[in-house]
PDB file of N, CA and C in Angstrom:
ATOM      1  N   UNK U  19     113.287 123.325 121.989  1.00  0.00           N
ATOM      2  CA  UNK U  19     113.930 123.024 123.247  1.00  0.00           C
ATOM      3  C   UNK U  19     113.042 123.498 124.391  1.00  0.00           C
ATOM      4  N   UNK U  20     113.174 122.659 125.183  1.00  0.00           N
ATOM      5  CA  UNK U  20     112.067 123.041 126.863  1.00  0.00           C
ATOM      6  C   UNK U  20     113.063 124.145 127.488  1.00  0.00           C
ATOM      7  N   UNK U  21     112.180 124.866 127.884  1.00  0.00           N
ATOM      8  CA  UNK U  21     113.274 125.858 128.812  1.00  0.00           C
ATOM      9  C   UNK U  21     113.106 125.039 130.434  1.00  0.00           C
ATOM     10  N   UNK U  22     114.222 125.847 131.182  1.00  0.00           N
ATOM     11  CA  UNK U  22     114.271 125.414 132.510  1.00  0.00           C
ATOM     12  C   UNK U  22     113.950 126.464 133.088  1.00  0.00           C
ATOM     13  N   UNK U  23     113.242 125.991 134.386  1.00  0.00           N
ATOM     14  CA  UNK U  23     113.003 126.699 135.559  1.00  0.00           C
ATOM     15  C   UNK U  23     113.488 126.545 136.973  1.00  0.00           C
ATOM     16  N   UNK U  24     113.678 127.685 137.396  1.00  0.00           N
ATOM     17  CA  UNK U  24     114.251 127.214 138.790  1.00  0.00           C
ATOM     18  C   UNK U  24     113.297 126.947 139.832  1.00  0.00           C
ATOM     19  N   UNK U  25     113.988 126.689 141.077  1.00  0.00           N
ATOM     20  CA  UNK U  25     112.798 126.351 142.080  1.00  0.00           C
ATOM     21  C   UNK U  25     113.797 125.889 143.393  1.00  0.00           C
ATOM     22  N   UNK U  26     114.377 126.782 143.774  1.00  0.00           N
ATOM     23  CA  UNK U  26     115.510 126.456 145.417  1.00  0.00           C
ATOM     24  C   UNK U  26     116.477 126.146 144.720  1.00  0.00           C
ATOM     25  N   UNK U  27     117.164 126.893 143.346  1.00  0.00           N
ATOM     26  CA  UNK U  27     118.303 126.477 142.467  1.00  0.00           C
ATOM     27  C   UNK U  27     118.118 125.280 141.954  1.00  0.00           C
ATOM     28  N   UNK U  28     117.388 124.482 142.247  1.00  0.00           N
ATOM     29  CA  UNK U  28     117.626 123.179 141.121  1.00  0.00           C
ATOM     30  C   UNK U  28     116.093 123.410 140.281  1.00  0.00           C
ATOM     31  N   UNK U  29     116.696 122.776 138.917  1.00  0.00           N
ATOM     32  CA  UNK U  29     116.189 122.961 138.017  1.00  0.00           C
ATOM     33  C   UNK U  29     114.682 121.512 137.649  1.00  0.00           C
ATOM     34  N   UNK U  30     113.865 122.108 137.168  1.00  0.00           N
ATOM     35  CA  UNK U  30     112.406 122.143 136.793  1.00  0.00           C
ATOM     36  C   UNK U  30     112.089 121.953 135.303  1.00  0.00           C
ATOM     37  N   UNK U  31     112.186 121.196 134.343  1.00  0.00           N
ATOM     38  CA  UNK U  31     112.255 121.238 132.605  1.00  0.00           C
ATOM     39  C   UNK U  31     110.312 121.511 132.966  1.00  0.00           C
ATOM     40  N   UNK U  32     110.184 122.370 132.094  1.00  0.00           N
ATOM     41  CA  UNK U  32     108.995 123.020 131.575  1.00  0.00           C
ATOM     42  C   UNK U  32     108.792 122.888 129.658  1.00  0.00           C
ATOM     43  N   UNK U  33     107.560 122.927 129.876  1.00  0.00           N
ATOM     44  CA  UNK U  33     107.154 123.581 128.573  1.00  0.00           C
ATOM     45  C   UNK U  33     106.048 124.152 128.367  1.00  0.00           C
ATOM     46  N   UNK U  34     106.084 125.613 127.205  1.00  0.00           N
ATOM     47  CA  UNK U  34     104.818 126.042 127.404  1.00  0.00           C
ATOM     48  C   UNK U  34     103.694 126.068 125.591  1.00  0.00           C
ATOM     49  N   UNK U  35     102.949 125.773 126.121  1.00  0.00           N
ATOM     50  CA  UNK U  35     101.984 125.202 124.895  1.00  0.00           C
ATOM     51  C   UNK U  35     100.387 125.691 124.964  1.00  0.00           C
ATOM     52  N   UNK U  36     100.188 126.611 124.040  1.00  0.00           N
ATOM     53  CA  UNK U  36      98.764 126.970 124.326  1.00  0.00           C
ATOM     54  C   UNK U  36      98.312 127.460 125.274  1.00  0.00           C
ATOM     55  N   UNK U  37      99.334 128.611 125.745  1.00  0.00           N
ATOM     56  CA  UNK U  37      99.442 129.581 126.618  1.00  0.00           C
ATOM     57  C   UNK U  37      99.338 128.017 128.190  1.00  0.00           C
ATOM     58  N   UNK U  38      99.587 127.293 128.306  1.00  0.00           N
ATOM     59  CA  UNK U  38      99.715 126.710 129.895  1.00  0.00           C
ATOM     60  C   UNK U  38     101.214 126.387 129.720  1.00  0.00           C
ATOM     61  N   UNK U  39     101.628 126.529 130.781  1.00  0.00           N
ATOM     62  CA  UNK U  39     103.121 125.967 131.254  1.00  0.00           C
ATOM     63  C   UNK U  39     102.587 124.650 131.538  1.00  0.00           C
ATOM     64  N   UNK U  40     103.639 123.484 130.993  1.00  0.00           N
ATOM     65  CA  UNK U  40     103.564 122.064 131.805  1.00  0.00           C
ATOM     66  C   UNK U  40     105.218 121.892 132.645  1.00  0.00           C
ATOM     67  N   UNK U  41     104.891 120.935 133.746  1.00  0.00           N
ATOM     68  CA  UNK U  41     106.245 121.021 134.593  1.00  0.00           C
ATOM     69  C   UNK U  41     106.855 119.576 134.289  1.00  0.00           C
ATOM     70  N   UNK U  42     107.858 119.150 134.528  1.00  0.00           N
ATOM     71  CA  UNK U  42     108.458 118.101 134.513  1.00  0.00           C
ATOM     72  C   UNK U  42     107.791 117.076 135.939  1.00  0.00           C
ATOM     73  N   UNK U  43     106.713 116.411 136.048  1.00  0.00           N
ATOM     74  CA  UNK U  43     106.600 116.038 137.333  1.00  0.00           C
ATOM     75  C   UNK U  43     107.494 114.853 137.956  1.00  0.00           C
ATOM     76  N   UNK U  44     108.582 114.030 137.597  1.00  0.00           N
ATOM     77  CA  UNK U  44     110.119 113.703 137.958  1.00  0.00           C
ATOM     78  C   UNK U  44     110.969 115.064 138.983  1.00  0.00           C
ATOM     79  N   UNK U  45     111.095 115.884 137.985  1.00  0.00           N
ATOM     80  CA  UNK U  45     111.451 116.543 138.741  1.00  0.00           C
ATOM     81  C   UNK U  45     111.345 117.269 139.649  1.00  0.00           C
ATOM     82  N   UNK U  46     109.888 117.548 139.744  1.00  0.00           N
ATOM     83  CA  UNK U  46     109.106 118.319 140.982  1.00  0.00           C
ATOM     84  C   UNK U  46     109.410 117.163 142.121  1.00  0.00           C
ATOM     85  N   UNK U  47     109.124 115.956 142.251  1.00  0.00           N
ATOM     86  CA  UNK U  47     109.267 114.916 143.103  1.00  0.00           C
ATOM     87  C   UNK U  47     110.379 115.058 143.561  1.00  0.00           C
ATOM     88  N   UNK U  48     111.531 114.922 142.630  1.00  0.00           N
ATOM     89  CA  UNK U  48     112.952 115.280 143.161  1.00  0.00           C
ATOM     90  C   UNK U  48     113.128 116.015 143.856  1.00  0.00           C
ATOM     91  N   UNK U  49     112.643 117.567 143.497  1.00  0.00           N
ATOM     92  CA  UNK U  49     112.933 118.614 144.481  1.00  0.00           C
ATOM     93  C   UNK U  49     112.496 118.182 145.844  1.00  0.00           C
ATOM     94  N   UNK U  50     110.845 117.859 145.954  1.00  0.00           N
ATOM     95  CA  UNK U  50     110.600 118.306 147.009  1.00  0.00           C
ATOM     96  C   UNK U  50     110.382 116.839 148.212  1.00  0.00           C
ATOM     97  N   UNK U  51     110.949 115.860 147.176  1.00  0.00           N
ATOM     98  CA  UNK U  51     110.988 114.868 148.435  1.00  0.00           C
ATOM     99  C   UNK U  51     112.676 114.342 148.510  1.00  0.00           C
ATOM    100  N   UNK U  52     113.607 115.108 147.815  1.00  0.00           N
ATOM    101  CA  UNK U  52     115.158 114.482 147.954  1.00  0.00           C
ATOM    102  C   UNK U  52     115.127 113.025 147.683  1.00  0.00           C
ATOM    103  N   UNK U  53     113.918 113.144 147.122  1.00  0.00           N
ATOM    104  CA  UNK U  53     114.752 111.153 146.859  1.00  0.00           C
ATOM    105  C   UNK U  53     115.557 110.884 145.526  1.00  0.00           C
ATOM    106  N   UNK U  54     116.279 109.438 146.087  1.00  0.00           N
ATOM    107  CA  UNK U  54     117.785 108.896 145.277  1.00  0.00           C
ATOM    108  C   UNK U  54     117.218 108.897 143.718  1.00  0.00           C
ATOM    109  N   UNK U  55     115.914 107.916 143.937  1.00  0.00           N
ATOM    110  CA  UNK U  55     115.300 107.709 142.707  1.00  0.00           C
ATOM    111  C   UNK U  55     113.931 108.072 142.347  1.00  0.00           C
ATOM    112  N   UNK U  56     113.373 109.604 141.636  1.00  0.00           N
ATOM    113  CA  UNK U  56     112.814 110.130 141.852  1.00  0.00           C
ATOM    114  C   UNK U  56     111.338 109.211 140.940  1.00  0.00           C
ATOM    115  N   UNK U  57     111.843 108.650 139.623  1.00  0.00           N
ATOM    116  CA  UNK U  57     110.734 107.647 138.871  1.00  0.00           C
ATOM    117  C   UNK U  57     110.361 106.724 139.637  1.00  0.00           C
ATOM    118  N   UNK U  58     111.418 106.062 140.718  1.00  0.00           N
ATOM    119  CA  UNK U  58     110.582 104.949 141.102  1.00  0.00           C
ATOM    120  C   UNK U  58     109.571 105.833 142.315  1.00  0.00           C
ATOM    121  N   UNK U  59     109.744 106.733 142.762  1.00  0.00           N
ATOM    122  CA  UNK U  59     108.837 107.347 143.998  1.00  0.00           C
ATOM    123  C   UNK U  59     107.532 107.868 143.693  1.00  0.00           C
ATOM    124  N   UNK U  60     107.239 108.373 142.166  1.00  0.00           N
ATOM    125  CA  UNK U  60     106.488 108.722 141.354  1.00  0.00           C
ATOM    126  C   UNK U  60     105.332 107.412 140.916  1.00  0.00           C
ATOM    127  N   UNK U  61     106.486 106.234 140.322  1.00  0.00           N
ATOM    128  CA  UNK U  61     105.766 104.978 140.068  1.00  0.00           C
ATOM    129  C   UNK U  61     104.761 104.474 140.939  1.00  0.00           C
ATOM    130  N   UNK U  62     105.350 104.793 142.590  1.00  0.00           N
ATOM    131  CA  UNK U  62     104.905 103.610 143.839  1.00  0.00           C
ATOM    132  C   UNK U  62     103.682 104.931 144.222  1.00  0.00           C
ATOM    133  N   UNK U  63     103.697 106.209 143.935  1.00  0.00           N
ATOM    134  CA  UNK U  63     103.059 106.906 144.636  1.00  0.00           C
ATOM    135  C   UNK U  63     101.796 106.947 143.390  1.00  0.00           C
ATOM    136  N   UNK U  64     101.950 106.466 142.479  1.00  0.00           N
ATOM    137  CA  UNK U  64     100.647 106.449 141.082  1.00  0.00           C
ATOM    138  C   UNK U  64      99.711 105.184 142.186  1.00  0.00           C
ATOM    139  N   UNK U  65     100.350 104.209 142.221  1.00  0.00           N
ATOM    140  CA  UNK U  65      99.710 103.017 142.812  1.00  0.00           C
ATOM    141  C   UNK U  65      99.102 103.232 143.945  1.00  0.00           C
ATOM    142  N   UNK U  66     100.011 104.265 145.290  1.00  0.00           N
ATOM    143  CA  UNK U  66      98.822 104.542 146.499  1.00  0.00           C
ATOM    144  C   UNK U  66      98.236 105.261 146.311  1.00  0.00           C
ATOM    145  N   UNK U  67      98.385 106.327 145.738  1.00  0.00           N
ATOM    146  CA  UNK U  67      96.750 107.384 145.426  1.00  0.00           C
ATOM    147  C   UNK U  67      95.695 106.564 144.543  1.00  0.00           C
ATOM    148  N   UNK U  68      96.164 105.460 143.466  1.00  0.00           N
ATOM    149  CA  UNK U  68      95.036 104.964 142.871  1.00  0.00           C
ATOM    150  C   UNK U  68      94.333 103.984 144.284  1.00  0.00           C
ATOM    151  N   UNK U  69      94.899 103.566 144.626  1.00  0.00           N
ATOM    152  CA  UNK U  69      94.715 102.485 146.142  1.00  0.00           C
ATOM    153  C   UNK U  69      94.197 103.421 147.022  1.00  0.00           C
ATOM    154  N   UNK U  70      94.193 104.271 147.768  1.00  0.00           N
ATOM    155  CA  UNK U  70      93.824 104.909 148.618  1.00  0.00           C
ATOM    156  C   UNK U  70      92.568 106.040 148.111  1.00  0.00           C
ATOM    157  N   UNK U  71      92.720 106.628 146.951  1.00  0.00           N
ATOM    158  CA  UNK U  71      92.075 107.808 146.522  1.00  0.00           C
ATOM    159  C   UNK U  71      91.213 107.069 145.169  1.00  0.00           C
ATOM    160  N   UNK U  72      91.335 106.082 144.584  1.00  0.00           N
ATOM    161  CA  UNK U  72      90.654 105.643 143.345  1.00  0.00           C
ATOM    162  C   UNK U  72      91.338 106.612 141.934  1.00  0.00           C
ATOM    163  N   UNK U  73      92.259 107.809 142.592  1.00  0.00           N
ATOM    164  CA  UNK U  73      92.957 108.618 141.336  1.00  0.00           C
ATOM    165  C   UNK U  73      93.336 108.040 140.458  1.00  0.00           C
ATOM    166  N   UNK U  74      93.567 108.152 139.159  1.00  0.00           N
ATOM    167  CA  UNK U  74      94.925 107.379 138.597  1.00  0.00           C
ATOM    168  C   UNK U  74      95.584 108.720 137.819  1.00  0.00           C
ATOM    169  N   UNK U  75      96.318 108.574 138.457  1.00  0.00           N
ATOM    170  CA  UNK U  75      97.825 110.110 138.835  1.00  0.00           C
ATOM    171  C   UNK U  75      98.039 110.178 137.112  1.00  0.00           C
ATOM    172  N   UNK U  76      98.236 108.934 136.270  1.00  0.00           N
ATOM    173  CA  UNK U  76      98.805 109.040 135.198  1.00  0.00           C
ATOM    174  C   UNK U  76      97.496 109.866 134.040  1.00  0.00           C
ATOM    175  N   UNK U  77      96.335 109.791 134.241  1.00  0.00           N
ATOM    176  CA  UNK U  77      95.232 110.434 133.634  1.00  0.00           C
ATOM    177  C   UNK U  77      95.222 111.954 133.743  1.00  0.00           C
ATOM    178  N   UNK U  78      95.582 112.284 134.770  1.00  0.00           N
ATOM    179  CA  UNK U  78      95.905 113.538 134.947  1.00  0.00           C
ATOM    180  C   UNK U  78      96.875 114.691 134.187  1.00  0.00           C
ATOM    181  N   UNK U  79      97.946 113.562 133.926  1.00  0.00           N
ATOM    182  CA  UNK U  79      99.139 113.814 133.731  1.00  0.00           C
ATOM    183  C   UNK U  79      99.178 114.074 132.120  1.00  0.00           C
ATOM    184  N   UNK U  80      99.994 114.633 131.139  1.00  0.00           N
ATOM    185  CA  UNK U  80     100.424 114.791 130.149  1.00  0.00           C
ATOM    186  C   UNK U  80     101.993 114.437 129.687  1.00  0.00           C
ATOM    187  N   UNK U  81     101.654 113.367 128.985  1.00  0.00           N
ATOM    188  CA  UNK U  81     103.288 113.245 128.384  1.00  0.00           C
ATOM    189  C   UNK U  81     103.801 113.863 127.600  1.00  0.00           C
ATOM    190  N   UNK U  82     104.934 114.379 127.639  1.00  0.00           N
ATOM    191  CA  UNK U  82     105.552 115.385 126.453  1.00  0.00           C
ATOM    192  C   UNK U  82     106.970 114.968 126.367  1.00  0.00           C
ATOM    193  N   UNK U  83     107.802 115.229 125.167  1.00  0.00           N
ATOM    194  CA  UNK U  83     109.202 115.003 124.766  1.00  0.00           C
ATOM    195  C   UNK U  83     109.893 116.542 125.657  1.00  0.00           C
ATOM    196  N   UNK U  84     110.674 115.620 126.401  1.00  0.00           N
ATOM    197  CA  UNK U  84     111.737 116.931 126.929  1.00  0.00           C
ATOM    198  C   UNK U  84     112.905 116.427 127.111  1.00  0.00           C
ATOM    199  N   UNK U  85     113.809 117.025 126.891  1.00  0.00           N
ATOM    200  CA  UNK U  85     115.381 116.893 127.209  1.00  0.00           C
ATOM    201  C   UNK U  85     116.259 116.194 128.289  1.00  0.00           C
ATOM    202  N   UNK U  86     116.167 114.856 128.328  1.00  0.00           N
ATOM    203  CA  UNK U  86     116.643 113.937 129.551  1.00  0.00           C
ATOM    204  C   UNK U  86     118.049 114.319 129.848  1.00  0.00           C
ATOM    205  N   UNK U  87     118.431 113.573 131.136  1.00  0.00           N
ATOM    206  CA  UNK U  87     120.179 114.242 131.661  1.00  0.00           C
ATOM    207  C   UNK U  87     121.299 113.451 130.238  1.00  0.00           C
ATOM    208  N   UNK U  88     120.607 112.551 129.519  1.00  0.00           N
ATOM    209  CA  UNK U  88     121.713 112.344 128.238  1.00  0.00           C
ATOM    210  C   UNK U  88     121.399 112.941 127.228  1.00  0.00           C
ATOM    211  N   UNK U  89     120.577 114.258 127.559  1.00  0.00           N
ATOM    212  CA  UNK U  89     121.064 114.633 126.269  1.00  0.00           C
ATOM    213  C   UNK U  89     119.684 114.493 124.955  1.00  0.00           C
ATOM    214  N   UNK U  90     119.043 113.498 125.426  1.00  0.00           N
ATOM    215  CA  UNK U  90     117.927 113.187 124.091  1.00  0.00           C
ATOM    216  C   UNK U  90     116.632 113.703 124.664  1.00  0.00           C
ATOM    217  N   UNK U  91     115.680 114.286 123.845  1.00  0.00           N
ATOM    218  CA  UNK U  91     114.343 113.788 124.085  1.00  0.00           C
ATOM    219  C   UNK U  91     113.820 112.439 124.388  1.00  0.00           C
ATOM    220  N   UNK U  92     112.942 112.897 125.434  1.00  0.00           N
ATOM    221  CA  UNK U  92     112.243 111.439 126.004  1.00  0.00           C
ATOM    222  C   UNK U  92     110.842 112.142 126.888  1.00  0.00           C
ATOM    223  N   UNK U  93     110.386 111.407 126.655  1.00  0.00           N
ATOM    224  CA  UNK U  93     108.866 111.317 126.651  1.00  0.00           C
ATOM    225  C   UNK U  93     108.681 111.386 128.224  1.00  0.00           C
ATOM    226  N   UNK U  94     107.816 112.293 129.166  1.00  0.00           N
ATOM    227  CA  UNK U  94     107.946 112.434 130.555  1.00  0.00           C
ATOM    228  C   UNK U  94     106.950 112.854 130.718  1.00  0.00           C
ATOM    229  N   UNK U  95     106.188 112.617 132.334  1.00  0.00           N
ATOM    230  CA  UNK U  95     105.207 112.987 132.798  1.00  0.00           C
ATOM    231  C   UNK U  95     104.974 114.108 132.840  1.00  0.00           C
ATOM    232  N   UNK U  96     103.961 115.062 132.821  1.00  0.00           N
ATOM    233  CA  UNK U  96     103.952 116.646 132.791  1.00  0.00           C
ATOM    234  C   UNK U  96     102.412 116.957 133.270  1.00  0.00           C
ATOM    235  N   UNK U  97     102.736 118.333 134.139  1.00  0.00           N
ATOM    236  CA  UNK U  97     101.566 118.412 134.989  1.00  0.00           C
ATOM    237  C   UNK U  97     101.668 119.779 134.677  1.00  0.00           C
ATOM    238  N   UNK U  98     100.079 120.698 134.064  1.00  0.00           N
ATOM    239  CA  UNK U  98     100.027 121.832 134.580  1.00  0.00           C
ATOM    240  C   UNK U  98      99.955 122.083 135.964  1.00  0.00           C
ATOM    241  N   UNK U  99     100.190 124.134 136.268  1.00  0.00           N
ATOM    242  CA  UNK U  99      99.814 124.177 137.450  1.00  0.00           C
ATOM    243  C   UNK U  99      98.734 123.774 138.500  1.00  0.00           C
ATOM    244  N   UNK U 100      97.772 124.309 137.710  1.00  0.00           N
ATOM    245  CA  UNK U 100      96.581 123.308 138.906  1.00  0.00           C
ATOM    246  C   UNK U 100      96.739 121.692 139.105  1.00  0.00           C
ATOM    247  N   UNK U 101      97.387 120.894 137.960  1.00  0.00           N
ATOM    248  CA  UNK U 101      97.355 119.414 138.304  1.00  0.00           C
ATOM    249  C   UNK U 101      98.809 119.331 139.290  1.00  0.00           C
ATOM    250  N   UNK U 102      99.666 119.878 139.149  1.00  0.00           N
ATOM    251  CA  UNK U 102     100.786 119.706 139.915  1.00  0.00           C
ATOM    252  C   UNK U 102     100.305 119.988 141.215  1.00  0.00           C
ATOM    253  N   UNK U 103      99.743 120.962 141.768  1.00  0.00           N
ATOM    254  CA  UNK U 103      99.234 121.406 143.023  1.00  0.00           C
ATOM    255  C   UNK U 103      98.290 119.943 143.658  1.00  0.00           C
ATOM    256  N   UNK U 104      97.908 119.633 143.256  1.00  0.00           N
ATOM    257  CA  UNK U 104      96.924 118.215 143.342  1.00  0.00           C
ATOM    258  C   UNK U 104      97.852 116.856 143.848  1.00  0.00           C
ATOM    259  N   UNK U 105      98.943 116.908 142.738  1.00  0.00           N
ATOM    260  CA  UNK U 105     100.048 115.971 143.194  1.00  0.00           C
ATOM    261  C   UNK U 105     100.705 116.329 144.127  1.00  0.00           C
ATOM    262  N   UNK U 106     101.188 117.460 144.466  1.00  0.00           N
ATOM    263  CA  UNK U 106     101.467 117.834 145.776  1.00  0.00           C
ATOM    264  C   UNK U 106     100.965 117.680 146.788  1.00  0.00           C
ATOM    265  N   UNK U 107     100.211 117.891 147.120  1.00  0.00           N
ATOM    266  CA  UNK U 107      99.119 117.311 148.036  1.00  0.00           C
ATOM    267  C   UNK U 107      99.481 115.521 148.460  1.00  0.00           C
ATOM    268  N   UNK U 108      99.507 115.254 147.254  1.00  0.00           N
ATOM    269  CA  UNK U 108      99.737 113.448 147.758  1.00  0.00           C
ATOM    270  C   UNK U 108     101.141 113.734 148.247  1.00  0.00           C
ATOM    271  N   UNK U 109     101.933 114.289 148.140  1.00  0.00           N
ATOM    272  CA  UNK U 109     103.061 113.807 148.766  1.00  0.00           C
ATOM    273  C   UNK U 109     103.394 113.625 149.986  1.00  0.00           C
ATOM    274  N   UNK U 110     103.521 112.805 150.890  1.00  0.00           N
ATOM    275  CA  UNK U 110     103.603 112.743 152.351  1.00  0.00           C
ATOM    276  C   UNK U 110     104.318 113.721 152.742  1.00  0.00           C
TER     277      UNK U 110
END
């Protein structure tokens, strides 16, 4: 099971593997931009950093099985700390 982390009371699914923490990056988005739908803001923001920056956000990224709001494992974007800090940055 992924443990949770907090972050302004709402919660952060983590996991830690080979001594690095990875973060849920869905949910980091959520927190820190309040949006309705946090995958599609993630989706559209892979496309302007590859468009604007040549990045591609998803190379960066690590997929891992973590605990979705029903309940199952499902496969989600995941950013260590230094790569999360990076995505931050893109966020307007």
């Amino acid at each position: 099971m992924s443990p949770v982390q907090l972050f302004e009371q709402k919660k952060v699914r983590s996991h830690y593997e080979n001594e690095i923490w990875y973060f849920s990056v869905i949910d980091v988005i959520q927190i820190l931009t309040d949006s309705s739908n946090p995958r599609d803001y993630w989706y559209k923001m892979k496309i302007r950093v590859k468009t604007d920056d040549g990045l591609e956000l998803s190379t960066i990224c690590r997929q891992l099985k973590m605990i979705a709001e029903d309940g199952k494992m499902r496969i989600t974007d995941t950013a260590d700390t230094e790569t999360l800090l990076r995505l931050i940055q893109s966020i307007p």
